Amino acid sequence: MSKKINSALKDLKKALEAHADVVGGSAVSLKKAQRASAKVAAAAEAYAEAVQAKSGLGSPFTTNVSPGLEDATLASLTAERNSIKQHLTGPVPILQPQEEHHEEHHQDHGQDHEEHHEEESNDESNNDDDDDDNDNRDAELKAN
């Protein structure tokens, strides 16, 4: 065993024994209990740091679960994660390659462009008819 880990372990054992003596008696002094708790916390931190320095492992005193979350929240998050893991996602659409899509767009655009020209030429022929109608009206007005 590493000298640092062994030393930290002895300090932790002493702090725990002192804490047990203080809080295990018939009359518990609040100040003494708080000081004993602080010594246990400091000794535990020193032990965890010695373990981390030697092995690279995290503190043996912490849990894997975040201590800031309530039990109900953790249970809800766990249930949600398990539900998502068990259900498959919907189908994933397969997109056409960019070139094919680009060519189709040009073909469609070309058809639209031709149709637009046909409409314009129809409009122009209709306009010619309108001009003839206007000429006829002018001639009628002059005759009257």
XYZ file of C-alpha atoms in Angstrom:
144
model
C 0.000 0.000 0.000
C 1.179 3.539 -0.775
C 2.577 5.516 2.170
C 0.273 8.457 1.418
C -2.810 6.245 1.201
C -1.822 4.403 4.405
C -1.303 7.705 6.266
C -4.610 9.137 5.010
C -6.381 5.916 6.020
C -5.008 6.155 9.603
C -6.151 9.799 9.838
C -9.585 8.842 8.526
C -9.909 5.995 11.069
C -8.955 8.369 13.924
C -11.468 10.982 12.745
C -14.237 8.384 12.476
C -13.490 6.983 15.944
C -13.492 10.500 17.439
C -16.763 11.268 15.693
C -18.348 8.053 16.973
C -17.256 8.888 20.535
C -18.747 12.399 20.346
C -22.108 11.493 18.809
C -22.463 8.123 20.547
C -22.589 9.509 24.094
C -25.689 10.243 26.141
C -25.310 14.038 25.914
C -24.208 15.259 22.490
C -22.629 18.701 22.259
C -23.557 20.389 18.981
C -20.210 22.193 18.655
C -18.190 19.026 19.334
C -20.297 17.036 16.857
C -19.831 19.700 14.179
C -16.039 19.783 14.739
C -15.857 15.977 14.638
C -17.907 15.923 11.419
C -15.616 18.517 9.836
C -12.549 16.417 10.757
C -14.145 13.313 9.213
C -14.943 15.254 6.020
C -11.377 16.638 5.798
C -9.844 13.202 6.435
C -12.127 11.593 3.841
C -11.165 14.253 1.286
C -7.456 13.717 2.006
C -7.912 9.949 1.600
C -9.793 10.404 -1.700
C -7.065 12.731 -3.006
C -4.362 10.190 -2.090
C -6.285 7.429 -3.882
C -6.807 9.644 -6.948
C -3.110 10.626 -7.067
C -1.967 7.000 -6.891
C -4.602 5.236 -9.041
C -6.376 7.930 -11.042
C -9.726 6.746 -9.659
C -12.382 9.082 -8.348
C -13.445 9.421 -4.741
C -14.712 6.220 -3.152
C -17.172 8.304 -1.114
C -19.271 9.684 -3.941
C -22.066 7.909 -5.739
C -22.465 7.776 -9.509
C -25.765 9.640 -9.272
C -25.766 13.413 -9.076
C -26.399 14.323 -5.421
C -28.204 17.553 -6.377
C -31.258 15.843 -7.885
C -34.224 14.580 -5.910
C -35.114 10.885 -5.982
C -38.368 11.551 -7.867
C -36.496 13.498 -10.553
C -33.892 10.767 -10.917
C -36.614 8.119 -11.185
C -38.431 10.155 -13.839
C -35.256 10.693 -15.865
C -34.357 7.007 -15.626
C -37.838 5.964 -16.783
C -37.697 8.428 -19.684
C -34.261 7.185 -20.751
C -35.402 3.549 -20.620
C -38.535 4.359 -22.621
C -36.520 6.068 -25.334
C -34.060 3.190 -25.429
C -36.857 0.626 -25.883
C -38.785 2.448 -28.625
C -37.560 2.709 -32.165
C -37.544 6.020 -33.911
C -39.689 6.545 -36.993
C -38.511 5.881 -40.527
C -35.675 8.011 -41.787
C -36.374 9.571 -45.211
C -33.878 8.797 -47.943
C -32.894 11.900 -49.867
C -32.053 11.841 -53.547
C -28.469 12.621 -54.512
C -27.906 16.327 -55.121
C -27.227 15.963 -58.887
C -30.477 14.123 -59.640
C -32.471 16.598 -57.608
C -30.742 19.477 -59.408
C -31.498 18.027 -62.861
C -35.159 17.440 -62.009
C -35.420 21.018 -60.830
C -34.064 22.282 -64.159
C -36.421 20.046 -66.115
C -39.417 21.245 -64.109
C -38.243 24.824 -64.383
C -37.830 24.447 -68.139
C -41.411 23.197 -68.483
C -42.689 26.045 -66.353
C -40.675 28.486 -68.444
C -42.151 27.143 -71.716
C -45.684 27.266 -70.291
C -45.079 30.840 -69.186
C -44.002 31.838 -72.713
C -47.103 30.189 -74.163
C -49.280 32.163 -71.752
C -47.523 35.395 -72.690
C -48.015 34.773 -76.414
C -51.701 34.025 -75.769
C -51.953 37.247 -73.818
C -50.330 39.165 -76.674
C -52.748 37.703 -79.228
C -55.599 38.666 -76.913
C -54.123 42.154 -76.729
C -54.088 42.325 -80.546
C -57.791 41.461 -80.519
C -58.341 44.207 -77.974
C -56.529 46.685 -80.243
C -58.786 45.690 -83.157
C -61.835 46.207 -80.930
C -60.555 49.654 -79.961
C -60.027 50.574 -83.635
C -63.573 49.464 -84.451
C -64.961 51.581 -81.599
C -62.973 54.604 -82.757
C -64.330 54.187 -86.283
C -67.890 53.926 -84.958
C -67.486 57.059 -82.860
C -66.165 59.022 -85.824
C -69.035 57.845 -87.983
C -71.558 59.042 -85.439
